[in-house]
PDB file of C-alpha atoms in Angstrom:
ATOM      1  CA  UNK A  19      77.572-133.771 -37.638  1.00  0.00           C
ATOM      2  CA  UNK A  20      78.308-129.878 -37.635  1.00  0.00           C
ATOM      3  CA  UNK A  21      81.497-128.210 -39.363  1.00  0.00           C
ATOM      4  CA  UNK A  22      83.254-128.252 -36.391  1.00  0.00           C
ATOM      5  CA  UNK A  23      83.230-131.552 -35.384  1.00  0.00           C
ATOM      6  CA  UNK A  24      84.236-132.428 -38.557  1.00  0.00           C
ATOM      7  CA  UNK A  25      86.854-129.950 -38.499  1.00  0.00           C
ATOM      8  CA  UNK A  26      88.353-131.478 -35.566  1.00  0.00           C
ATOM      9  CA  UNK A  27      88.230-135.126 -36.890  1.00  0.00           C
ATOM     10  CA  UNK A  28      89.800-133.845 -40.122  1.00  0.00           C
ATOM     11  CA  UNK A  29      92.704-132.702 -38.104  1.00  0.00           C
ATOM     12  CA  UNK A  30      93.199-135.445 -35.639  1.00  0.00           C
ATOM     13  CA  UNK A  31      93.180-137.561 -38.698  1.00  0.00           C
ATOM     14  CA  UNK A  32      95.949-135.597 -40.473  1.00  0.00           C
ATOM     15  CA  UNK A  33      97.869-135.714 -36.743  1.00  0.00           C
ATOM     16  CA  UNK A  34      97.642-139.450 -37.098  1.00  0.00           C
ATOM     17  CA  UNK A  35      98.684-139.881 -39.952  1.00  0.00           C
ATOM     18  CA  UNK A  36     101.831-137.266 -39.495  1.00  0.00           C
ATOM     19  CA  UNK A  37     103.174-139.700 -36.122  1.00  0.00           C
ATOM     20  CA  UNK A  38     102.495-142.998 -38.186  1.00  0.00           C
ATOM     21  CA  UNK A  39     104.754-141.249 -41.164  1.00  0.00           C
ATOM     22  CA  UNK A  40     107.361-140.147 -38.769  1.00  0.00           C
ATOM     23  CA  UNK A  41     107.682-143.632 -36.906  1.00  0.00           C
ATOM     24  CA  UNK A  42     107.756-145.527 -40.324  1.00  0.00           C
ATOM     25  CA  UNK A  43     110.462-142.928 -41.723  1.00  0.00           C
ATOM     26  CA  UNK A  44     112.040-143.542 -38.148  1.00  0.00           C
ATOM     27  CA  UNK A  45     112.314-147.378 -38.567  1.00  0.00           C
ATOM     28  CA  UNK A  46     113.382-146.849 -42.248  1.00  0.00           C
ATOM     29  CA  UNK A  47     115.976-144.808 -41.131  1.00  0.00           C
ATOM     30  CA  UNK A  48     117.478-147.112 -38.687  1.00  0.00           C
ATOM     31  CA  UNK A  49     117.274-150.032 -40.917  1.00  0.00           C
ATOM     32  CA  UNK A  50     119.201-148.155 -43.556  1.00  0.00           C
ATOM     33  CA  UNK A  51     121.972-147.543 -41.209  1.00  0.00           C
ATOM     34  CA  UNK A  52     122.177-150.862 -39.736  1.00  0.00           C
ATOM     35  CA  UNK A  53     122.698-152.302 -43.486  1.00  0.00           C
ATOM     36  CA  UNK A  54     125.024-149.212 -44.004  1.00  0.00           C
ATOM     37  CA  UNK A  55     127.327-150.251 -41.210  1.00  0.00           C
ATOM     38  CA  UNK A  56     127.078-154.143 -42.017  1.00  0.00           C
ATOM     39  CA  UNK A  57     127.776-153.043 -45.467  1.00  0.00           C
ATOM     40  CA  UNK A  58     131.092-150.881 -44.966  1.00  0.00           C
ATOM     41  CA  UNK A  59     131.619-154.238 -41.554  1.00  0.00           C
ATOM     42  CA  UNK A  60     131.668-156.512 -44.489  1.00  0.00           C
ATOM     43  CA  UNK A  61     133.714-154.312 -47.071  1.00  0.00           C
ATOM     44  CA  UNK A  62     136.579-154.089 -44.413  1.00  0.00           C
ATOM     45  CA  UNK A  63     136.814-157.621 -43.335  1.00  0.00           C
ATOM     46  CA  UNK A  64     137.654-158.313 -47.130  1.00  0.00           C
ATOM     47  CA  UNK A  65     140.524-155.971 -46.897  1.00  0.00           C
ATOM     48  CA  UNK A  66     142.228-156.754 -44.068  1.00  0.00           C
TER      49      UNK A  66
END
């Protein structure tokens, strides 16, 4: 295995892992706005 090739792995590897971080910050994301808005849901019904 020459520099290059391990060059390229190296950086398809760090591309990888970039998408997976995105898609987990993604789902994070919409899972903290889905208990935000059944949060401030539930904080209104008790008002009314």
């Amino acid at each position: 295995m020459d520099k290059n090739n391990l060059k390229l792995a190296l950086i398809e590897t760090i591309i990888i892992l970039n998408i997976r971080i995105i898609i987990v910050q993604d789902l994070y994301g919409k899972i903290n706005l889905l208990s935000t808005l059944l949060y401030l849901s539930s904080t209104t019904a008790d008002y009314s």
